[in-house]
Coordinates of C-alpha atoms and ligand atoms in Angstrom, one line a residue:
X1008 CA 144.3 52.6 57.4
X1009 CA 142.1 55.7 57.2
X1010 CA 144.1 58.9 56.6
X1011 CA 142.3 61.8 58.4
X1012 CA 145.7 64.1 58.3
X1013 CA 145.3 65.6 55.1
X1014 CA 146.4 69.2 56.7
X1015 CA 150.1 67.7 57.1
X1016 CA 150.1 66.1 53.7
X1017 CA 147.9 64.4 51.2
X1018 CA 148.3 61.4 49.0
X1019 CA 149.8 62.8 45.5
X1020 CA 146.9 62.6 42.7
X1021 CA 147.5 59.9 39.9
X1022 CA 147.0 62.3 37.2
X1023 CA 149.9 64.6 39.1
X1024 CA 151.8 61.4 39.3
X1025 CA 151.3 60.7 36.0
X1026 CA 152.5 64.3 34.7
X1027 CA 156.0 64.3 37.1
X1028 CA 156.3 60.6 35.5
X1029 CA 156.2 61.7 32.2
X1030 CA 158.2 65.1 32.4
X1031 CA 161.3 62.7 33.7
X1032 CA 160.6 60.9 30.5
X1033 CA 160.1 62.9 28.1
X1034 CA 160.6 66.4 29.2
X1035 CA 164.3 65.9 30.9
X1036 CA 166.3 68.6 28.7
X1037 CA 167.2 71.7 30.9
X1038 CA 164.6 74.5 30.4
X1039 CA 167.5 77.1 29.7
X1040 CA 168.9 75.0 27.1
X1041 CA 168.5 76.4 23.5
X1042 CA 168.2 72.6 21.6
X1043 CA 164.9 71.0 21.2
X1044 CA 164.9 68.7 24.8
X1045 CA 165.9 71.9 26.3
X1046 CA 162.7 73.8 24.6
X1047 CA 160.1 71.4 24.9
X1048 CA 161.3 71.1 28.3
X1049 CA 160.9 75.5 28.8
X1050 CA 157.4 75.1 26.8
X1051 CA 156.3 72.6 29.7
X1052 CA 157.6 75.3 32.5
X1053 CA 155.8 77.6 30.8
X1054 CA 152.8 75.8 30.5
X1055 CA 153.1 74.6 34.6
X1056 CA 153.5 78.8 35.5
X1057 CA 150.6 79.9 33.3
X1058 CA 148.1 77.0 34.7
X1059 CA 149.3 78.1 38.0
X1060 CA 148.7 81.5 38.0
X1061 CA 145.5 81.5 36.5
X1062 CA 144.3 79.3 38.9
X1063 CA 144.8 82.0 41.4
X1064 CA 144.3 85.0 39.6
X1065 CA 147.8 86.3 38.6
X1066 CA 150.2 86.9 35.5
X1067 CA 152.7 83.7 34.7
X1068 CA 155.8 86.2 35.3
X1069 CA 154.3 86.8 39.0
X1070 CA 155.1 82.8 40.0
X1071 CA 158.3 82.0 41.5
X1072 CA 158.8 78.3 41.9
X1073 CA 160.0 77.5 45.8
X1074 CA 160.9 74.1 47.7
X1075 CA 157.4 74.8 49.0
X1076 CA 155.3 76.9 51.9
X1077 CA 158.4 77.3 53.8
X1078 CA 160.4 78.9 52.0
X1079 CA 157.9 80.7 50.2
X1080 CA 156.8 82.3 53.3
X1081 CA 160.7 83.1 54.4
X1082 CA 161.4 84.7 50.9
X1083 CA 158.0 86.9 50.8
X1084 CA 159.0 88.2 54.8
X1085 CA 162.4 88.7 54.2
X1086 CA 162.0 90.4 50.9
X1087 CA 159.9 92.9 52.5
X1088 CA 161.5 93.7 55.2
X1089 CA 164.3 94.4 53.3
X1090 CA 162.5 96.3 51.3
X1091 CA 161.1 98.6 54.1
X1092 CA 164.0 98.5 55.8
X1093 CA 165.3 100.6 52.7
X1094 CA 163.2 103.1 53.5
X1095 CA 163.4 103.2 57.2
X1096 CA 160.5 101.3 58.2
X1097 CA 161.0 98.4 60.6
X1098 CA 157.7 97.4 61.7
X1099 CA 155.8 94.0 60.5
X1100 CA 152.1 93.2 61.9
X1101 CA 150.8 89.4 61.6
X1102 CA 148.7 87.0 63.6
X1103 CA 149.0 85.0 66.8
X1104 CA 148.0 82.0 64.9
X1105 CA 150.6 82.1 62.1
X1106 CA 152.2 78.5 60.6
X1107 CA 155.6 78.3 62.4
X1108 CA 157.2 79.3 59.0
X1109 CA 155.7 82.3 59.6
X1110 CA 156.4 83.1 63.0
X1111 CA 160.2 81.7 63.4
X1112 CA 160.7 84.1 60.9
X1113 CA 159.5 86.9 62.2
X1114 CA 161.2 86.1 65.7
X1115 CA 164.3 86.0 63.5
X1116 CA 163.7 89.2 62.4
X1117 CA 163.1 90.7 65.7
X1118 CA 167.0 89.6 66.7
X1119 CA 167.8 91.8 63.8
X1120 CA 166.3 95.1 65.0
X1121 CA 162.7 94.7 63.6
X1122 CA 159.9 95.3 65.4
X1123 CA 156.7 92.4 65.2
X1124 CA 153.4 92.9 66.4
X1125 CA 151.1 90.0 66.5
X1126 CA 147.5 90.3 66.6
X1127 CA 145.1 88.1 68.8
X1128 CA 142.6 86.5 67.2
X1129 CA 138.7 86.1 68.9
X1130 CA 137.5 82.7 70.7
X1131 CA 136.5 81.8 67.1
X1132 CA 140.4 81.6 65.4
X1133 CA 139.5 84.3 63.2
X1134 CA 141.4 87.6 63.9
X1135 CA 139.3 91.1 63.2
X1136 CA 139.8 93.2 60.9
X1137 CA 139.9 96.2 62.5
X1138 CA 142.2 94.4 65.2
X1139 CA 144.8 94.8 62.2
X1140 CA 144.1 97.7 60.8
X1141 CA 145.2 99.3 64.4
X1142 CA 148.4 97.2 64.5
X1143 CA 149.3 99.1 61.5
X1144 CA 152.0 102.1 62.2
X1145 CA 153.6 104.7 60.0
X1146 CA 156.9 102.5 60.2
X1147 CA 155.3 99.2 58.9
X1148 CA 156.9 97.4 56.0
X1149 CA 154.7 94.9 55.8
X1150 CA 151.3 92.8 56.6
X1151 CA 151.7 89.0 57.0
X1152 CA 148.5 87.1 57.7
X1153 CA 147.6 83.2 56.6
X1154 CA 144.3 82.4 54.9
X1155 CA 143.5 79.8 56.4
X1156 CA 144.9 77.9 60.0
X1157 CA 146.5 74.9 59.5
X1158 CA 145.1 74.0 63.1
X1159 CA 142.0 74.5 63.5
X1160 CA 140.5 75.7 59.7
X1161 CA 139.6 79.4 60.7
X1162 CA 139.6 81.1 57.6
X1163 CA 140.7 85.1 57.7
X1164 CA 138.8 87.9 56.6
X1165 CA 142.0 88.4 54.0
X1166 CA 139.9 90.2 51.7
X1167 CA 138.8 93.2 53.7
X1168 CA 142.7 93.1 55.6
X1169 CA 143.8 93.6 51.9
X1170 CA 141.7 96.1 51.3
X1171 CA 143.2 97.8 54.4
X1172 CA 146.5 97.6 53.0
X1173 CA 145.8 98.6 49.7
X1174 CA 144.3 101.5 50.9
X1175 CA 147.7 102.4 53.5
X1176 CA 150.0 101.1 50.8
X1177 CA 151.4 98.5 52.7
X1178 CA 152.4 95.6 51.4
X1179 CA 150.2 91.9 52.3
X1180 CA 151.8 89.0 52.4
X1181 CA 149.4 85.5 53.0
X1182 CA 150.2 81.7 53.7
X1183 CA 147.6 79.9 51.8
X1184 CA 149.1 76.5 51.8
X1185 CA 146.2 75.4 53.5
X1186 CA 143.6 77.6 51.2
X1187 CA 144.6 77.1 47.9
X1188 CA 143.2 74.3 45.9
X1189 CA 140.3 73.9 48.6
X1190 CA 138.9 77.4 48.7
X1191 CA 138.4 80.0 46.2
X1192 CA 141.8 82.0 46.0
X1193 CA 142.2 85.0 43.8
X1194 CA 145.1 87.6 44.6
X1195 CA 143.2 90.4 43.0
X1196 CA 139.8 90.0 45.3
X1197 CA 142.0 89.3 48.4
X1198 CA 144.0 92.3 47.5
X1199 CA 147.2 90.5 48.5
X1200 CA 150.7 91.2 46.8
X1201 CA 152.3 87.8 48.0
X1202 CA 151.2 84.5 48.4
X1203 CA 152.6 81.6 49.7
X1204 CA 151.5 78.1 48.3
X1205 CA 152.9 74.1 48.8
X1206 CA 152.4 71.2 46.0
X1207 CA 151.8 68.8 48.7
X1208 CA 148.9 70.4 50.7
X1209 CA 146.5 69.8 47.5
X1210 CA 147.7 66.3 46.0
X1211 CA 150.7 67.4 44.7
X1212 CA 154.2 66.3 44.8
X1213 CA 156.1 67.2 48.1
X1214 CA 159.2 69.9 48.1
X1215 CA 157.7 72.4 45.5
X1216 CA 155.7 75.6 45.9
X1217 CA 154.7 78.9 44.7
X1218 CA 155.6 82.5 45.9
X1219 CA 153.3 84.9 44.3
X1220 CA 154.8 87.8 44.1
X1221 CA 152.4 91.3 42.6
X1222 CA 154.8 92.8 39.2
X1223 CA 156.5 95.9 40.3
X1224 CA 156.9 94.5 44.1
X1225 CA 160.7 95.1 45.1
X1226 CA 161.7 91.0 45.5
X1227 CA 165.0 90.6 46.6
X1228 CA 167.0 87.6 45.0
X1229 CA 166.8 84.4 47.3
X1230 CA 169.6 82.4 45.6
X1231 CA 171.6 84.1 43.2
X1232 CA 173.2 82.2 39.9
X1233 CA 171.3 81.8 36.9
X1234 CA 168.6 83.3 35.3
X1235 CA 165.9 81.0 36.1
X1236 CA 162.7 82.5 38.0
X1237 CA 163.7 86.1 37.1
X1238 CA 167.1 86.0 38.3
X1239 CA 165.7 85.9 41.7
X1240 CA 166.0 81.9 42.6
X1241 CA 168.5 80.2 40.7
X1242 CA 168.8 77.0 39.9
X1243 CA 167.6 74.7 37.5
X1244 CA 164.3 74.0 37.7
X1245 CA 162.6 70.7 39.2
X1246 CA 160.6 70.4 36.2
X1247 CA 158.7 66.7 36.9
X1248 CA 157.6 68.5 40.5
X1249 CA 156.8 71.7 39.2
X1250 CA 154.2 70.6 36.3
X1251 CA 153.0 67.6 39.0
X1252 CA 151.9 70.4 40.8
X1253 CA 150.3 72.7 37.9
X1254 CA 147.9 69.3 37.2
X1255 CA 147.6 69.2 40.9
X1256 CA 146.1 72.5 41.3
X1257 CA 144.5 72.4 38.1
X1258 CA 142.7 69.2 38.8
X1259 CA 142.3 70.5 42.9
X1260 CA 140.5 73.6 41.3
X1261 CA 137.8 72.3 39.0
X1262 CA 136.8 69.6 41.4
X1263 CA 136.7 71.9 44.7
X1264 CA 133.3 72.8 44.6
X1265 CA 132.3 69.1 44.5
X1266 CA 135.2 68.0 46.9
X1267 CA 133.8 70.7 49.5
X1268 CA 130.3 69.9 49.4
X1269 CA 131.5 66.2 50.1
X1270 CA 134.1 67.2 52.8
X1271 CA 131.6 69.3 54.4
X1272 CA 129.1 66.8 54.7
X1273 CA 132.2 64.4 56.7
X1274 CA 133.4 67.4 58.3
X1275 CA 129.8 68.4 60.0
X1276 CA 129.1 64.9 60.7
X1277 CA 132.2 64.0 62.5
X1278 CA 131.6 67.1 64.6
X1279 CA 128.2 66.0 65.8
X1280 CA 129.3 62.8 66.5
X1281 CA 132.3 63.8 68.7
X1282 CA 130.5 66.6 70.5
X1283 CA 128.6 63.8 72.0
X1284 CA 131.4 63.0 74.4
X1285 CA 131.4 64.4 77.8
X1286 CA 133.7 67.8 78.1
X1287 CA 135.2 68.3 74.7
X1288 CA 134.6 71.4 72.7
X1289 CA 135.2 72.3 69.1
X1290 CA 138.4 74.3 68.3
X1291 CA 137.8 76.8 66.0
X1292 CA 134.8 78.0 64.0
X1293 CA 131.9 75.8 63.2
X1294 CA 130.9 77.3 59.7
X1295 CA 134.0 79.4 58.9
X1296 CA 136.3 77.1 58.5
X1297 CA 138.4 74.4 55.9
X1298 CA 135.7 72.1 54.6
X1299 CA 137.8 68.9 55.5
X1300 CA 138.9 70.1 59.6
X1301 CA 138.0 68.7 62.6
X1302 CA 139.7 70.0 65.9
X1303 CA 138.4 69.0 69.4
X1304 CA 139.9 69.5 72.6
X1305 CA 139.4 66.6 75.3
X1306 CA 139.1 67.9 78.7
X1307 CA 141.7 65.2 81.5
X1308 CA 143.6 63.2 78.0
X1309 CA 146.9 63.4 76.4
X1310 CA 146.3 64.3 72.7
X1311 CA 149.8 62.3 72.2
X1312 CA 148.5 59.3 73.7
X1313 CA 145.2 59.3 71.9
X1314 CA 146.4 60.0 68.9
X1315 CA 149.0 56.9 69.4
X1316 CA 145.6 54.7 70.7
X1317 CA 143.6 55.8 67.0
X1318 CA 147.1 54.7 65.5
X1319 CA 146.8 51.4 66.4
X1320 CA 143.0 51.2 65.7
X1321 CA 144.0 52.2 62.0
X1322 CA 143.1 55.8 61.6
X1323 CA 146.1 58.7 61.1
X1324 CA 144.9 62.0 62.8
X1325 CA 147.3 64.8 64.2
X1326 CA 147.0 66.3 68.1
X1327 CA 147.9 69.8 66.3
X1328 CA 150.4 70.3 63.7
X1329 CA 152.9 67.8 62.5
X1330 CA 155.8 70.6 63.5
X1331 CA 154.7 70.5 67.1
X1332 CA 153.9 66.8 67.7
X1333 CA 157.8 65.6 69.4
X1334 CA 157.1 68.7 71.5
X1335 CA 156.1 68.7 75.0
X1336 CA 154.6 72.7 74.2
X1337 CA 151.5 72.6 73.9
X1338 CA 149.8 74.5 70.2
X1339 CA 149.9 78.1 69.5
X1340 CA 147.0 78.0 68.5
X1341 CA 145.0 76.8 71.2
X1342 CA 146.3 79.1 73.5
X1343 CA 145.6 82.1 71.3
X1344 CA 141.9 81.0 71.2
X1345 CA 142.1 81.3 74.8
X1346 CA 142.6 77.5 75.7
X1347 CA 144.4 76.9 79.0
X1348 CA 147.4 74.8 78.9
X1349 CA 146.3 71.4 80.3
X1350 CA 143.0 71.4 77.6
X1351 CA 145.5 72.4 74.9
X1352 CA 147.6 69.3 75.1
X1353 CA 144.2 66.7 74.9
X1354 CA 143.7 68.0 71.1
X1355 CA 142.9 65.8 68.5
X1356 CA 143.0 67.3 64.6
X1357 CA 141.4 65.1 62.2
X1358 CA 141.3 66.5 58.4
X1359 CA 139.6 65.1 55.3
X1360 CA 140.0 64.9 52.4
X1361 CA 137.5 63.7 49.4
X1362 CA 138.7 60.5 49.3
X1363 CA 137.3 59.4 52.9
X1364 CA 133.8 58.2 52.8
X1365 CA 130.8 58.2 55.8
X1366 CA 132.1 55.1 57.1
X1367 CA 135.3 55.8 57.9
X1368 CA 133.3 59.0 59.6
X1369 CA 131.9 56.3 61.7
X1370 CA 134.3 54.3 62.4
X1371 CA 136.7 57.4 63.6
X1372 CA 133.8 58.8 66.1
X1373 CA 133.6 55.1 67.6
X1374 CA 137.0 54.8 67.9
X1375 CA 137.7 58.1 69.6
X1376 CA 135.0 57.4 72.0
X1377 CA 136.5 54.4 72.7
X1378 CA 140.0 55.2 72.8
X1379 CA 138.8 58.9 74.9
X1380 CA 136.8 57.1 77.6
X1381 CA 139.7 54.8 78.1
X1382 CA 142.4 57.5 78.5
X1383 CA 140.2 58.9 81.3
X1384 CA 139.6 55.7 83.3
X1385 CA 143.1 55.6 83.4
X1386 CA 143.3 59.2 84.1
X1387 CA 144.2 60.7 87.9
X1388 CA 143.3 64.0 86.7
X1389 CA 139.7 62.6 85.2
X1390 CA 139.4 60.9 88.4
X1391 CA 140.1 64.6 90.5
X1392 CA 137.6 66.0 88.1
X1393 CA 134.8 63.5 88.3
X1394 CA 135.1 63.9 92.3
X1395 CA 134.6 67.3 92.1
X1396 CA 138.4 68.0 93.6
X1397 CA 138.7 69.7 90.3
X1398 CA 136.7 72.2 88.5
X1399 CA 136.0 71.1 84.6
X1400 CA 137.7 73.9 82.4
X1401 CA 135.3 72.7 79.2
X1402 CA 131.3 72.3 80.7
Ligands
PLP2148 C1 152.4 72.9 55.5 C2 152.3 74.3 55.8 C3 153.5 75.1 55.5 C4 154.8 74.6 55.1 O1 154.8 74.1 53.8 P1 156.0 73.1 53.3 O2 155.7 73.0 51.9 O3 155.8 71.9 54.1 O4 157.2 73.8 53.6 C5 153.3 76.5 55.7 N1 152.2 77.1 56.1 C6 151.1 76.3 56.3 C7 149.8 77.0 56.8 C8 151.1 74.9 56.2 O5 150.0 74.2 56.4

């Protein structure tokens, strides 16, 4: 099988699965415990925040251990909200493009009296700064805006949005599950204040994350109990998953400069090579984007059936995000980069990691061909469009 999905999960790291191995062995006292298992256990948590944060820039006491992006990205909203809420402001501006954590969220929010604006993006997937600079109101609590699309790769001008913020004092918020441990991340050159990260978007173990959360921000407890994570999210910790993920990221960040240049390389060449079929286009931007994403649109297919046709010829790609496949709606995200409905459902996301090699490059642009010129013999719509009863929507 060749795994070309790495944007819904990737394959945990031996040395990761090592680490949560031998925390369950030898590292199984209760971090909050004052006897020796219980300490060597709180030196290990200790050792998991600090790696962690100095990965991305940050203090240990500024990483709260989550269940992952999710709920990092429902705590750092909430939190906010809350926050402004305080102080009468109601407002929250974030993207069109957002990761459905994101977004439900919001729309949650909204039911309770807040008010959500959410910016376009261009063509390219990438939203403009100044587009959210005049989103922002008098009334807005706070700035949510991901660094990078889980879609279609477009990476955000975060830095200069932060610097936006710093300068209105308004909090920023980012979901950079897809960023971190594949791009350079540091919270003090973005200028964000929270930041939302997942284990298992950077081979590490699934259900465990990071909200980054600036000293001095006013966090609201998510789960209250015990003491663990500042008072703020009880619960004892899940030790073996939390330092899985600090030799994740740690591992993740000192080979990322070698693992892009590789990915890129795929990435660029897997682009050429599906360009070459007949009315597809790239989603997304060509050069600023994730080093390991692919994202085509196939004018007159089913992305659903063709990712069910690769399937059976041995490669695992995605039409979109895993939370959308099951239904019939065709991606956010397409549509906010101003694809019409009928192209948005033929989408095909194929994402790499540094494990795939050139020939399984190959052997996906044959087999999409393939499996792509077959949907459309069998196509009426195809057929409508290669009589000319049709007009082509992509030339
Ligand atoms: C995967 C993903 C999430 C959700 O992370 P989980 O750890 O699976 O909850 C959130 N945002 C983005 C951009 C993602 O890619």
């Amino acid at each position: 099988m060749i795994y070309a999905d790495n944007a819904a999960t990737t394959k945990i790291s031996d040395a990761a699965k090592q680490e949560a191995l031998s925390c369950m062995e030898n590292f199984w006292g209760n971090p909050s415990s004052l006897h020796t298992p219980g300490q060597k256990a709180a030196e290990k948590l200790f050792w998991a925040r600090q790696t962690i944060a100095k990965a991305i820039g940050a203090e240990a006491r500024e990483i709260y251990f989550t269940s992952g992006g999710s709920e990092s990205d429902n705590w750092a909203i909430r939190a906010m909200a809350l926050a402004g809420a305080k102080k009468g402001k109601r407002h929250i501006v974030s993207t069109a493009i957002e990761h459905h954590a994101v977004l439900h969220t919001l729309k949650r929010l909204e039911q309770e009296g807040f008010s959500i604006t959410l910016v376009p993006v261009q063509q390219d997937g990438i939203v403009r700064t100044a587009d959210v600079a005049s989103a922002i109101r008098e009334d807005t609590a706070l700035v949510t805006v991901m660094t990078a699309n889980n879609e279609i790769g477009a990476i955000q001008p975060i830095g200069e949005i932060g610097g936006i913020c710093r300068e209105k004092k308004i909090p920023l918020h980012t979901d950079a599950v897809q960023a971190v441990g594949h791009i350079p991340v540091n919270v003090n050159e973005m200028h964000v204040d929270l930041l939302s990260m997942s284990a298992h978007k950077f081979h590490g173990p699934r259900g465990v994350g990071v909200l980054y959360a600036r000293r001095g921000l006013p966090l609201s407890n998510l789960i209250d109990g015990g003491a663990q994570e500042r008072g703020k999210r009880a619960g004892t910790e899940n030790l073996p998953a939390i330092a899985g993920m600090a030799t994740a990221l740690e591992e993740a960040c000192r080979n990322m400069a070698e693992n892009a240049q590789k990915e890129i390389a795929l990435r660029d060449h897997l682009i050429e090579g599906l360009s070459e079929i007949p009315h597809s286009a790239l989603n997304g931007d060509k050069e600023n984007r994730l080093p390991g994403n692919v994202n085509f649109c196939f004018e007159g297919i089913e992305g659903e059936s063709l990712l069910l046709l690769l399937d059976a010829k041995g490669i695992a790609a995605s039409s979109g995000s895993a939370c959308t496949s099951g239904s019939l709606d065709p991606s956010h995200v397409l549509l906010a980069i101003g694809r019409p409905h009928e192209v948005a459902h033929g989408s095909l996301r194929l994402t790499l990691s540094a494990e795939n090699t050139m020939e399984d490059v190959e052997e996906i642009i044959g087999a999409v061909k393939e499996a792509v010129a077959y949907l459309r013999s069998m196509s009426p719509v195809w057929k409508a469009l290669e009589k000319g009863e049709k007009e082509y929507v992509i030339q």
